[in-house]
């Protein structure tokens, strides 16, 4: 949720048959499982990525469904389904369905060149190691799905635009033209109105039927938490429990408060250093320095040489103040960046190349999202224009953004483009239902980070209260995607799925306390190892708590 391709950019915006996929006759089921009237199919496939003996037994499928369920005999779409079987299956535990990487439009990394054991290891403690199958998908329009709704026009234009000194207005025109060409091409082979949370929830239920599963437990991270909530609303008899990691709530119009939320995210990043005595002493007056840096770079952009995975050559990224703000916002999704932010500001203040490494790393990460060919950014635009934009008062949002100062400049330049993309897409608006809180009676675990740049703690604390049967775990020192950052969060989710009635607060906080202590001890060991390589070293000080 809220990455550049899903919010800003599109707004401006050898199959390998290996042992783990074949080592049981369970993978030799009939090639097609047919749904009612044959409008849906689950087609067994040889796994298209490498595995090894350390993997759980793995099955690969492509799910075929109507693009438009109102016209089931017309065009079909397909999306990948991977099922990791539990090592010792427990018949009493429903499979956990991972609903994708969020975005909307982000790929799960199921592509042959990207797939790794991370796909299951990150969730092993709450699934395959505890008797529960794990099922992973890319939703329609993203990643390995066909069609994949990626704006290649935007990728090509961004590759050129970010090497040039463009004003915000010039950059907006470039990316608006990208989106016009993208829509013109994709709409010839896809109905862009059929890519949203409601339709994806229908896809999931059709998958459940073909897998012959009575009830699914659902896992969502970032925007895919909205898929989980929508499914629980529309198919209440078919859902067990929900794990919402860094949740997105349909009753919050994120664009309505985008300016304030973005400003708050920058301030949390600065506050992380300002409230630490040693950091503030080393990097004083950080907010003023960032504001001055944004203004300076807008007046005279600076070329920063970077490396990224989509180019073998050094890429000359032209950094303006507004581009800096977007790079920073994306970087703030990761709590490990917070300790790097002061270094990045100082490095960019210097005229030479010394100290540029934090900025180069953040820009490289930003560009790898912008240039990701598997990101279904056009599908993300369809989501936005169907289920969020109709409930945003853009005039009010622009008026509100006027008071956010120089750090709100990027948002102010984007709000008009948010409307423009929806005029280009010209798809129907969602009914009012899609803007209302979902009060599912199913048990829900809500995991949230205190440093999350997308949704402030206060807002999620209010939104979660619409859920009548939920548990709430807050991790103050984490940002976005809690389970990837803390094994304690994953263990808590596993215990919750096994017994949704039992409160997980106390054991999770005890685990987290030990986890933080272990991380601190590890940092001290690293500092000692570094100091032993230097003949003269100043007395070591305790590192501020960061990246936790």
Short mmCIF file of C-alpha atoms in Angstrom, two decimals:
data_model
loop_
_atom_site.label_atom_id
_atom_site.label_comp_id
_atom_site.label_asym_id
_atom_site.label_seq_id
_atom_site.Cartn_x
_atom_site.Cartn_y
_atom_site.Cartn_z
CA UNK A 1 0.00 0.00 0.00
CA UNK A 2 1.19 3.53 -0.84
CA UNK A 3 4.30 2.63 -2.78
CA UNK A 4 5.28 4.74 -5.77
CA UNK A 5 3.92 2.41 -8.43
CA UNK A 6 0.59 1.83 -6.65
CA UNK A 7 -0.06 5.36 -5.49
CA UNK A 8 2.15 7.97 -7.10
CA UNK A 9 3.64 6.64 -10.31
CA UNK A 10 0.55 5.15 -11.89
CA UNK A 11 -1.26 8.12 -10.62
CA UNK A 12 1.12 10.35 -12.49
CA UNK A 13 1.42 7.95 -13.15
CA UNK A 14 12.04 -24.09 -19.17
CA UNK A 15 9.49 -24.71 -16.57
CA UNK A 16 11.56 -26.51 -13.98
CA UNK A 17 10.19 -29.86 -12.82
CA UNK A 18 12.07 -30.57 -9.62
CA UNK A 19 11.85 -33.05 -6.81
CA UNK A 20 9.78 -31.03 -4.35
CA UNK A 21 7.07 -30.46 -6.95
CA UNK A 22 6.89 -34.09 -7.94
CA UNK A 23 7.96 -36.30 -5.09
CA UNK A 24 4.45 -37.54 -4.33
CA UNK A 25 1.49 -38.78 -6.32
CA UNK A 26 -0.47 -35.96 -4.70
CA UNK A 27 0.78 -33.76 -7.53
CA UNK A 28 -0.56 -36.19 -10.15
CA UNK A 29 -4.17 -35.29 -9.66
CA UNK A 30 -6.19 -34.72 -12.83
CA UNK A 31 -5.00 -31.74 -14.80
CA UNK A 32 -8.28 -29.87 -14.42
CA UNK A 33 -10.75 -29.51 -11.59
CA UNK A 34 -13.98 -28.12 -12.98
CA UNK A 35 -16.30 -25.66 -11.34
CA UNK A 36 -20.00 -25.28 -11.92
CA UNK A 37 -20.84 -25.09 -15.64
CA UNK A 38 -17.07 -25.21 -16.33
CA UNK A 39 -16.73 -21.45 -15.96
CA UNK A 40 -13.79 -21.88 -13.60
CA UNK A 41 -10.87 -24.30 -13.74
CA UNK A 42 -7.93 -25.11 -11.48
CA UNK A 43 -5.22 -26.46 -13.76
CA UNK A 44 -2.33 -28.40 -12.25
CA UNK A 45 1.07 -27.30 -13.59
CA UNK A 46 4.68 -28.39 -13.14
CA UNK A 47 6.20 -25.83 -10.81
CA UNK A 48 7.96 -23.17 -12.90
CA UNK A 49 10.56 -22.33 -10.25
CA UNK A 50 13.35 -24.30 -8.64
CA UNK A 51 12.94 -25.93 -5.24
CA UNK A 52 15.06 -28.37 -3.25
CA UNK A 53 14.63 -31.09 -0.64
CA UNK A 54 14.38 -28.54 2.18
CA UNK A 55 11.07 -27.26 0.79
CA UNK A 56 7.72 -28.69 1.87
CA UNK A 57 5.83 -30.67 -0.76
CA UNK A 58 4.81 -28.02 -3.30
CA UNK A 59 1.95 -27.99 -5.79
CA UNK A 60 1.52 -25.41 -8.54
CA UNK A 61 -1.64 -24.43 -10.38
CA UNK A 62 -3.16 -21.80 -12.61
CA UNK A 63 -6.70 -20.76 -11.68
CA UNK A 64 -8.90 -19.77 -14.60
CA UNK A 65 -11.97 -17.62 -13.95
CA UNK A 66 -14.24 -15.32 -15.99
CA UNK A 67 -12.90 -11.80 -16.25
CA UNK A 68 -16.46 -10.60 -15.77
CA UNK A 69 -18.63 -12.96 -13.71
CA UNK A 70 -21.72 -11.35 -15.20
CA UNK A 71 -20.60 -12.77 -18.56
CA UNK A 72 -18.91 -16.05 -17.60
CA UNK A 73 -18.60 -17.43 -21.15
CA UNK A 74 -16.59 -14.49 -22.41
CA UNK A 75 -12.94 -13.65 -21.74
CA UNK A 76 -11.07 -15.62 -19.05
CA UNK A 77 -8.23 -14.54 -16.78
CA UNK A 78 -5.72 -16.71 -14.92
CA UNK A 79 -3.78 -16.32 -11.71
CA UNK A 80 -1.15 -18.55 -10.06
CA UNK A 81 -1.83 -20.69 -7.01
CA UNK A 82 0.96 -22.35 -5.00
CA UNK A 83 0.13 -24.82 -2.24
CA UNK A 84 2.78 -25.74 0.31
CA UNK A 85 1.71 -28.87 2.14
CA UNK A 86 2.19 -29.20 5.90
CA UNK A 87 4.97 -31.59 6.90
CA UNK A 88 2.65 -33.33 9.36
CA UNK A 89 -0.89 -32.33 8.35
CA UNK A 90 -3.46 -31.63 11.05
CA UNK A 91 -6.95 -32.31 9.72
CA UNK A 92 -8.38 -29.82 12.23
CA UNK A 93 -6.41 -26.89 10.82
CA UNK A 94 -7.77 -25.07 7.79
CA UNK A 95 -5.28 -23.97 5.12
CA UNK A 96 -4.03 -20.39 5.35
CA UNK A 97 -4.48 -18.45 2.12
CA UNK A 98 -1.98 -15.65 1.55
CA UNK A 99 -3.85 -13.09 -0.56
CA UNK A 100 -0.85 -11.48 -2.22
CA UNK A 101 1.71 -8.76 -1.65
CA UNK A 102 -0.64 -5.77 -1.50
CA UNK A 103 -0.03 -2.62 -3.50
CA UNK A 104 -2.58 -2.96 -4.97
CA UNK A 105 -0.71 -4.49 -7.90
CA UNK A 106 2.40 -5.79 -6.16
CA UNK A 107 3.76 -9.18 -7.18
CA UNK A 108 4.35 -11.97 -4.65
CA UNK A 109 7.61 -12.85 -6.39
CA UNK A 110 6.37 -16.12 -7.90
CA UNK A 111 8.22 -15.53 -11.17
CA UNK A 112 10.92 -18.11 -12.05
CA UNK A 113 13.73 -15.60 -11.55
CA UNK A 114 12.31 -14.25 -8.28
CA UNK A 115 10.80 -17.24 -6.47
CA UNK A 116 12.72 -18.39 -3.39
CA UNK A 117 12.17 -20.25 -0.14
CA UNK A 118 11.05 -16.90 1.31
CA UNK A 119 7.62 -17.72 -0.16
CA UNK A 120 7.03 -20.26 2.59
CA UNK A 121 9.81 -19.74 5.15
CA UNK A 122 8.42 -16.37 6.15
CA UNK A 123 5.17 -18.07 7.23
CA UNK A 124 6.42 -21.56 8.13
CA UNK A 125 5.96 -21.23 11.89
CA UNK A 126 2.26 -20.51 11.52
CA UNK A 127 1.61 -22.95 8.67
CA UNK A 128 3.63 -25.90 7.32
CA UNK A 129 5.66 -26.45 10.49
CA UNK A 130 2.49 -26.51 12.59
CA UNK A 131 0.29 -28.84 10.56
CA UNK A 132 -1.37 -26.22 8.34
CA UNK A 133 -1.11 -25.91 4.55
CA UNK A 134 -0.04 -22.55 3.10
CA UNK A 135 -1.61 -21.36 -0.17
CA UNK A 136 -0.12 -18.35 -1.96
CA UNK A 137 -1.57 -16.42 -4.91
CA UNK A 138 -0.94 -13.46 -7.13
CA UNK A 139 -4.37 -11.80 -7.54
CA UNK A 140 -5.72 -11.16 -11.03
CA UNK A 141 -3.78 -8.56 -12.98
CA UNK A 142 -0.52 -8.85 -11.00
CA UNK A 143 2.73 -10.79 -11.03
CA UNK A 144 2.33 -14.18 -12.73
CA UNK A 145 -1.37 -13.60 -13.46
CA UNK A 146 -2.51 -13.39 -17.09
CA UNK A 147 -3.13 -10.82 -18.25
CA UNK A 148 -0.69 -8.89 -16.11
CA UNK A 149 -1.79 -5.27 -16.19
CA UNK A 150 1.55 -3.50 -16.17
CA UNK A 151 2.07 -0.06 -17.68
CA UNK A 152 5.22 -0.66 -19.68
CA UNK A 153 4.77 2.85 -21.05
CA UNK A 154 5.28 4.24 -17.57
CA UNK A 155 8.40 2.13 -17.02
CA UNK A 156 9.93 3.33 -20.29
CA UNK A 157 9.08 6.97 -19.60
CA UNK A 158 10.27 6.82 -15.98
CA UNK A 159 13.60 5.38 -17.08
CA UNK A 160 14.12 8.51 -19.15
CA UNK A 161 12.35 11.11 -16.98
CA UNK A 162 14.33 10.44 -13.81
CA UNK A 163 17.53 11.20 -15.69
CA UNK A 164 16.29 14.70 -16.50
CA UNK A 165 15.66 17.94 -14.65
CA UNK A 166 11.90 18.31 -14.90
CA UNK A 167 9.59 20.63 -13.04
CA UNK A 168 6.68 18.98 -11.19
CA UNK A 169 4.38 20.18 -13.97
CA UNK A 170 6.60 18.74 -16.71
CA UNK A 171 6.93 15.45 -14.87
CA UNK A 172 3.16 15.29 -14.39
CA UNK A 173 2.59 15.75 -18.12
CA UNK A 174 5.07 12.97 -18.94
CA UNK A 175 3.39 10.46 -16.65
CA UNK A 176 -0.15 11.51 -17.57
CA UNK A 177 0.75 10.73 -21.20
CA UNK A 178 2.20 7.39 -20.02
CA UNK A 179 -1.09 6.48 -18.39
CA UNK A 180 -3.13 7.51 -21.43
CA UNK A 181 -1.07 5.25 -23.69
CA UNK A 182 -1.16 2.45 -21.13
CA UNK A 183 -4.94 2.52 -20.86
CA UNK A 184 -5.34 2.70 -24.62
CA UNK A 185 -3.26 -0.47 -25.06
CA UNK A 186 -4.51 -2.55 -22.12
CA UNK A 187 -8.20 -1.73 -22.52
CA UNK A 188 -8.19 -3.43 -25.91
CA UNK A 189 -7.66 -6.79 -24.21
CA UNK A 190 -8.97 -6.28 -20.68
CA UNK A 191 -12.04 -4.83 -18.99
CA UNK A 192 -10.37 -2.49 -16.52
CA UNK A 193 -13.52 -2.34 -14.40
CA UNK A 194 -13.06 -5.99 -13.37
CA UNK A 195 -9.95 -5.51 -11.22
CA UNK A 196 -10.96 -4.64 -7.67
CA UNK A 197 -11.35 -6.13 -4.20
CA UNK A 198 -14.89 -7.40 -4.70
CA UNK A 199 -14.03 -9.37 -7.83
CA UNK A 200 -10.85 -10.75 -6.23
CA UNK A 201 -12.92 -11.94 -3.28
CA UNK A 202 -15.11 -13.83 -5.79
CA UNK A 203 -11.97 -15.34 -7.35
CA UNK A 204 -10.91 -16.56 -3.92
CA UNK A 205 -14.24 -18.21 -3.24
CA UNK A 206 -14.18 -19.97 -6.60
CA UNK A 207 -10.70 -21.23 -5.72
CA UNK A 208 -11.93 -22.44 -2.33
CA UNK A 209 -14.67 -24.45 -4.02
CA UNK A 210 -12.29 -26.15 -6.44
CA UNK A 211 -9.89 -26.98 -3.63
CA UNK A 212 -12.85 -28.48 -1.74
CA UNK A 213 -12.11 -26.49 1.41
CA UNK A 214 -15.05 -25.69 3.67
CA UNK A 215 -13.48 -22.67 5.35
CA UNK A 216 -10.34 -20.70 4.64
CA UNK A 217 -8.17 -18.87 7.10
CA UNK A 218 -6.97 -15.67 5.41
CA UNK A 219 -3.72 -13.73 5.63
CA UNK A 220 -3.36 -10.26 4.18
CA UNK A 221 -0.53 -7.76 4.24
CA UNK A 222 -1.00 -4.10 3.37
CA UNK A 223 -3.64 -3.74 0.63
CA UNK A 224 -4.38 -7.47 0.51
CA UNK A 225 -5.88 -7.10 4.00
CA UNK A 226 -8.74 -5.35 2.21
CA UNK A 227 -9.25 -8.52 0.16
CA UNK A 228 -9.47 -10.51 3.40
CA UNK A 229 -12.03 -8.14 4.90
CA UNK A 230 -14.07 -8.04 1.69
CA UNK A 231 -14.11 -11.84 1.51
CA UNK A 232 -15.24 -12.07 5.14
CA UNK A 233 -18.08 -9.66 4.36
CA UNK A 234 -19.23 -11.29 1.12
CA UNK A 235 -18.67 -14.97 2.03
CA UNK A 236 -19.13 -15.12 5.81
CA UNK A 237 -19.88 -18.86 5.88
CA UNK A 238 -16.59 -19.69 4.16
CA UNK A 239 -14.09 -17.87 6.35
CA UNK A 240 -12.40 -19.10 9.51
CA UNK A 241 -10.00 -16.52 10.95
CA UNK A 242 -8.20 -13.48 9.54
CA UNK A 243 -4.66 -12.21 10.13
CA UNK A 244 -4.36 -8.57 9.05
CA UNK A 245 -0.75 -7.39 8.82
CA UNK A 246 -0.45 -3.59 8.40
CA UNK A 247 -4.13 -3.37 7.56
CA UNK A 248 -6.03 -1.27 5.04
CA UNK A 249 -9.60 -0.46 6.08
CA UNK A 250 -12.26 0.32 3.44
CA UNK A 251 -13.91 2.98 5.58
CA UNK A 252 -10.73 5.10 5.53
CA UNK A 253 -10.31 7.18 2.38
CA UNK A 254 -6.53 7.32 2.44
CA UNK A 255 -6.29 9.92 -0.29
CA UNK A 256 -8.53 12.25 1.72
CA UNK A 257 -5.86 12.50 4.40
CA UNK A 258 -2.83 11.77 2.21
CA UNK A 259 -1.17 15.14 2.80
CA UNK A 260 -1.42 14.91 6.59
CA UNK A 261 -0.41 11.25 6.68
CA UNK A 262 2.63 11.86 4.48
CA UNK A 263 3.71 14.80 6.61
CA UNK A 264 3.22 12.72 9.77
CA UNK A 265 5.36 9.94 8.26
CA UNK A 266 8.23 12.36 7.60
CA UNK A 267 7.89 13.76 11.11
CA UNK A 268 8.01 10.26 12.64
CA UNK A 269 11.18 9.62 10.70
CA UNK A 270 12.75 12.83 11.99
CA UNK A 271 11.41 12.31 15.50
CA UNK A 272 13.18 8.97 15.69
CA UNK A 273 16.47 10.90 15.82
CA UNK A 274 15.27 14.12 17.48
CA UNK A 275 14.03 12.26 20.57
CA UNK A 276 17.26 10.29 20.90
CA UNK A 277 19.76 12.41 22.81
CA UNK A 278 22.88 11.11 21.11
CA UNK A 279 21.40 11.13 17.63
CA UNK A 280 20.02 14.65 18.08
CA UNK A 281 23.41 15.83 19.31
CA UNK A 282 25.12 14.30 16.28
CA UNK A 283 22.46 15.53 13.81
CA UNK A 284 20.86 18.69 15.28
CA UNK A 285 18.01 20.71 13.79
CA UNK A 286 17.04 17.87 11.47
CA UNK A 287 13.63 19.10 10.34
CA UNK A 288 14.92 22.51 9.25
CA UNK A 289 17.78 20.81 7.43
CA UNK A 290 15.40 18.51 5.54
CA UNK A 291 13.16 21.42 4.55
CA UNK A 292 16.18 23.40 3.34
CA UNK A 293 17.43 20.37 1.44
CA UNK A 294 14.09 19.92 -0.35
CA UNK A 295 14.08 23.60 -1.35
CA UNK A 296 17.72 23.50 -2.47
CA UNK A 297 17.21 20.40 -4.60
CA UNK A 298 14.08 21.85 -6.19
CA UNK A 299 16.06 24.93 -7.17
CA UNK A 300 19.10 22.96 -8.33
CA UNK A 301 18.56 19.21 -8.69
CA UNK A 302 21.54 16.97 -8.13
CA UNK A 303 22.56 13.91 -10.15
CA UNK A 304 23.11 10.87 -7.92
CA UNK A 305 24.80 7.87 -9.56
CA UNK A 306 23.09 4.63 -8.50
CA UNK A 307 23.00 0.93 -9.36
CA UNK A 308 19.76 -1.01 -9.60
CA UNK A 309 18.81 -4.53 -10.64
CA UNK A 310 17.27 -3.53 -13.96
CA UNK A 311 20.43 -1.97 -15.40
CA UNK A 312 23.99 -3.22 -15.67
CA UNK A 313 25.22 0.35 -16.00
CA UNK A 314 25.31 3.18 -13.50
CA UNK A 315 22.05 5.12 -13.61
CA UNK A 316 22.25 8.95 -13.25
CA UNK A 317 19.20 9.72 -11.10
CA UNK A 318 18.39 13.44 -11.05
CA UNK A 319 17.23 14.19 -7.52
CA UNK A 320 14.90 17.14 -7.05
CA UNK A 321 13.29 18.08 -3.76
CA UNK A 322 9.94 16.54 -4.74
CA UNK A 323 11.61 13.33 -5.88
CA UNK A 324 13.49 13.23 -2.59
CA UNK A 325 10.20 13.32 -0.69
CA UNK A 326 8.88 10.35 -2.68
CA UNK A 327 12.09 8.40 -2.16
CA UNK A 328 11.92 9.10 1.58
CA UNK A 329 8.29 8.07 1.88
CA UNK A 330 8.98 4.74 0.21
CA UNK A 331 12.07 4.18 2.39
CA UNK A 332 10.03 4.79 5.56
CA UNK A 333 8.17 1.52 4.94
CA UNK A 334 11.23 -0.17 6.45
CA UNK A 335 12.09 0.53 10.10
CA UNK A 336 15.78 -0.09 9.37
CA UNK A 337 15.85 3.13 7.34
CA UNK A 338 15.02 5.35 10.31
CA UNK A 339 18.59 5.29 11.62
CA UNK A 340 19.81 6.05 8.08
CA UNK A 341 17.63 9.13 7.54
CA UNK A 342 19.92 11.61 9.39
CA UNK A 343 22.94 10.23 7.52
CA UNK A 344 21.10 10.58 4.23
CA UNK A 345 20.21 14.22 4.91
CA UNK A 346 23.78 15.05 5.91
CA UNK A 347 25.22 13.22 2.92
CA UNK A 348 23.03 15.16 0.50
CA UNK A 349 23.93 18.46 2.19
CA UNK A 350 27.56 17.87 1.26
CA UNK A 351 28.64 18.87 -2.22
CA UNK A 352 30.94 15.88 -2.72
CA UNK A 353 30.28 12.16 -3.03
CA UNK A 354 31.23 11.38 0.55
CA UNK A 355 28.29 10.17 2.61
CA UNK A 356 26.00 9.51 -0.37
CA UNK A 357 25.60 5.77 0.30
CA UNK A 358 22.32 6.03 2.30
CA UNK A 359 20.77 8.18 -0.43
CA UNK A 360 22.01 5.89 -3.18
CA UNK A 361 20.59 2.85 -1.42
CA UNK A 362 17.17 4.50 -0.90
CA UNK A 363 17.01 5.76 -4.50
CA UNK A 364 17.98 2.33 -5.85
CA UNK A 365 15.17 0.72 -3.86
CA UNK A 366 12.75 3.35 -5.17
CA UNK A 367 13.80 2.76 -8.78
CA UNK A 368 13.49 -1.02 -8.45
CA UNK A 369 9.83 -0.50 -7.53
CA UNK A 370 9.29 2.02 -10.33
CA UNK A 371 10.86 -0.29 -12.94
CA UNK A 372 9.44 -3.61 -11.70
CA UNK A 373 7.98 -5.31 -14.81
CA UNK A 374 5.80 -7.62 -12.67
CA UNK A 375 4.00 -4.82 -10.83
CA UNK A 376 0.39 -4.65 -12.02
CA UNK A 377 0.14 -0.89 -11.64
CA UNK A 378 -2.76 -0.61 -14.08
CA UNK A 379 -4.71 -3.08 -11.92
CA UNK A 380 -3.83 -0.84 -8.98
CA UNK A 381 -5.30 2.17 -10.78
CA UNK A 382 -8.49 0.18 -11.37
CA UNK A 383 -8.73 -0.58 -7.65
CA UNK A 384 -8.26 3.07 -6.75
CA UNK A 385 -10.71 4.46 -9.29
CA UNK A 386 -13.39 1.94 -8.36
CA UNK A 387 -13.24 1.67 -4.59
CA UNK A 388 -11.52 4.75 -3.19
CA UNK A 389 -11.62 7.75 -5.51
CA UNK A 390 -15.47 7.95 -5.57
CA UNK A 391 -15.44 8.59 -1.82
CA UNK A 392 -12.74 11.29 -1.80
CA UNK A 393 -13.54 15.01 -1.73
CA UNK A 394 -10.57 16.13 -3.80
CA UNK A 395 -11.25 19.83 -3.36
CA UNK A 396 -11.16 19.38 0.39
CA UNK A 397 -8.02 17.23 0.14
CA UNK A 398 -6.25 19.93 -1.87
CA UNK A 399 -7.32 22.62 0.58
CA UNK A 400 -6.06 20.51 3.46
CA UNK A 401 -2.74 19.93 1.69
CA UNK A 402 -2.11 23.65 1.43
CA UNK A 403 -1.18 23.77 5.11
CA UNK A 404 1.49 21.06 4.99
CA UNK A 405 4.42 23.30 4.09
CA UNK A 406 7.37 22.36 1.94
CA UNK A 407 7.27 18.71 3.03
CA UNK A 408 3.77 18.40 1.57
CA UNK A 409 4.77 19.59 -1.87
CA UNK A 410 4.83 16.16 -3.51
CA UNK A 411 1.30 15.39 -2.38
CA UNK A 412 -0.05 18.74 -3.53
CA UNK A 413 1.30 18.12 -7.02
CA UNK A 414 -0.21 14.62 -7.10
CA UNK A 415 -3.80 15.21 -6.04
CA UNK A 416 -4.94 16.53 -9.43
CA UNK A 417 -3.21 13.64 -11.13
CA UNK A 418 -5.10 11.22 -8.93
CA UNK A 419 -8.29 12.53 -10.47
CA UNK A 420 -6.83 12.60 -13.97
CA UNK A 421 -5.98 8.90 -13.94
CA UNK A 422 -9.60 8.05 -13.08
CA UNK A 423 -10.87 10.21 -15.92
CA UNK A 424 -8.56 8.23 -18.21
CA UNK A 425 -9.77 4.89 -16.83
CA UNK A 426 -13.43 5.96 -16.93
CA UNK A 427 -14.72 2.95 -14.99
CA UNK A 428 -17.91 2.85 -12.90
CA UNK A 429 -17.76 3.78 -9.23
CA UNK A 430 -18.24 1.26 -6.46
CA UNK A 431 -21.48 1.28 -4.44
CA UNK A 432 -21.45 3.00 -1.07
CA UNK A 433 -20.95 -0.40 0.59
CA UNK A 434 -17.29 -0.35 -0.45
CA UNK A 435 -16.63 2.71 1.71
CA UNK A 436 -18.15 1.30 4.87
CA UNK A 437 -16.53 -0.47 7.81
CA UNK A 438 -16.62 -4.26 7.68
CA UNK A 439 -17.75 -5.70 11.00
CA UNK A 440 -17.12 -9.38 10.37
CA UNK A 441 -17.89 -11.64 13.34
CA UNK A 442 -14.97 -13.89 12.34
CA UNK A 443 -11.95 -13.79 14.69
CA UNK A 444 -9.38 -11.27 13.49
CA UNK A 445 -5.82 -10.50 14.54
CA UNK A 446 -4.66 -6.96 13.68
CA UNK A 447 -0.89 -6.41 13.61
CA UNK A 448 0.39 -2.86 13.23
CA UNK A 449 3.66 -0.94 13.47
CA UNK A 450 4.02 2.33 15.33
CA UNK A 451 6.23 3.66 12.51
CA UNK A 452 3.91 2.68 9.67
CA UNK A 453 3.94 5.53 7.09
CA UNK A 454 0.58 4.51 5.60
CA UNK A 455 -1.74 4.65 8.57
CA UNK A 456 -1.06 6.32 11.91
CA UNK A 457 -1.59 4.30 15.05
CA UNK A 458 -4.49 6.48 16.18
CA UNK A 459 -6.38 5.88 12.95
CA UNK A 460 -5.93 2.12 12.95
CA UNK A 461 -6.79 2.03 16.65
CA UNK A 462 -10.13 3.65 15.78
CA UNK A 463 -10.79 1.57 12.66
CA UNK A 464 -10.13 -1.79 14.36
CA UNK A 465 -12.92 -1.16 16.88
CA UNK A 466 -15.51 -1.92 14.18
CA UNK A 467 -14.35 -5.54 14.38
CA UNK A 468 -16.37 -7.18 17.17
CA UNK A 469 -14.07 -10.19 17.60
CA UNK A 470 -10.47 -9.12 17.23
CA UNK A 471 -7.09 -9.02 18.89
CA UNK A 472 -4.79 -6.02 18.48
CA UNK A 473 -1.00 -6.20 18.65
CA UNK A 474 0.98 -2.98 18.29
CA UNK A 475 4.74 -3.04 17.64
CA UNK A 476 5.92 0.53 18.37
CA UNK A 477 9.38 0.18 16.78
CA UNK A 478 8.30 -1.48 13.53
CA UNK A 479 6.96 0.09 10.34
CA UNK A 480 5.10 -1.76 7.55
CA UNK A 481 4.76 -5.57 7.26
CA UNK A 482 5.17 -6.73 10.86
CA UNK A 483 5.48 -10.46 10.27
CA UNK A 484 8.47 -10.04 7.94
CA UNK A 485 10.20 -7.97 10.61
CA UNK A 486 9.48 -9.97 13.78
CA UNK A 487 9.40 -13.71 14.40
CA UNK A 488 7.36 -12.91 17.50
CA UNK A 489 4.57 -11.57 15.30
CA UNK A 490 4.59 -14.71 13.17
CA UNK A 491 4.46 -16.95 16.24
CA UNK A 492 1.60 -14.88 17.65
CA UNK A 493 -0.34 -15.28 14.40
CA UNK A 494 0.24 -19.03 14.48
CA UNK A 495 -1.03 -19.32 18.05
CA UNK A 496 -4.02 -17.18 17.15
CA UNK A 497 -4.94 -19.38 14.20
CA UNK A 498 -4.72 -22.45 16.43
CA UNK A 499 -6.81 -20.85 19.17
CA UNK A 500 -8.47 -17.53 18.21
CA UNK A 501 -10.06 -17.18 21.65
CA UNK A 502 -6.83 -17.01 23.62
CA UNK A 503 -5.35 -13.53 24.14
CA UNK A 504 -1.88 -13.30 22.58
CA UNK A 505 -0.84 -9.95 24.05
CA UNK A 506 1.23 -11.13 27.01
CA UNK A 507 3.24 -13.92 25.33
CA UNK A 508 3.87 -11.72 22.29
CA UNK A 509 5.15 -8.78 24.28
CA UNK A 510 7.39 -11.09 26.33
CA UNK A 511 8.75 -12.54 23.11
CA UNK A 512 9.25 -9.09 21.62
CA UNK A 513 11.13 -7.88 24.69
CA UNK A 514 13.58 -10.77 24.33
CA UNK A 515 13.80 -10.23 20.57
CA UNK A 516 14.81 -6.59 21.09
CA UNK A 517 17.36 -7.57 23.73
CA UNK A 518 18.88 -10.12 21.36
CA UNK A 519 19.07 -7.53 18.58
CA UNK A 520 20.75 -5.05 20.91
CA UNK A 521 23.28 -7.69 21.98
CA UNK A 522 23.95 -8.51 18.34
CA UNK A 523 24.59 -4.85 17.54
CA UNK A 524 26.99 -4.54 20.46
CA UNK A 525 28.88 -7.59 19.26
CA UNK A 526 29.15 -6.08 15.79
CA UNK A 527 30.40 -2.80 17.24
CA UNK A 528 33.01 -4.63 19.28
CA UNK A 529 34.13 -6.58 16.23
CA UNK A 530 34.43 -3.34 14.24
CA UNK A 531 36.35 -1.59 17.01
CA UNK A 532 38.83 -4.45 17.29
CA UNK A 533 39.91 -3.74 13.71
CA UNK A 534 40.81 -0.17 14.57
CA UNK A 535 43.90 0.55 16.69
CA UNK A 536 42.48 3.66 18.27
CA UNK A 537 38.78 3.84 18.93
CA UNK A 538 36.72 6.27 20.98
CA UNK A 539 34.80 4.72 23.92
CA UNK A 540 31.83 2.85 22.55
CA UNK A 541 28.35 4.18 23.26
CA UNK A 542 25.09 2.31 23.24
CA UNK A 543 23.41 2.49 19.87
CA UNK A 544 19.99 4.12 19.78
CA UNK A 545 17.12 1.73 19.36
CA UNK A 546 16.47 1.67 15.64
CA UNK A 547 15.36 -0.80 13.04
CA UNK A 548 13.30 -2.78 15.55
#
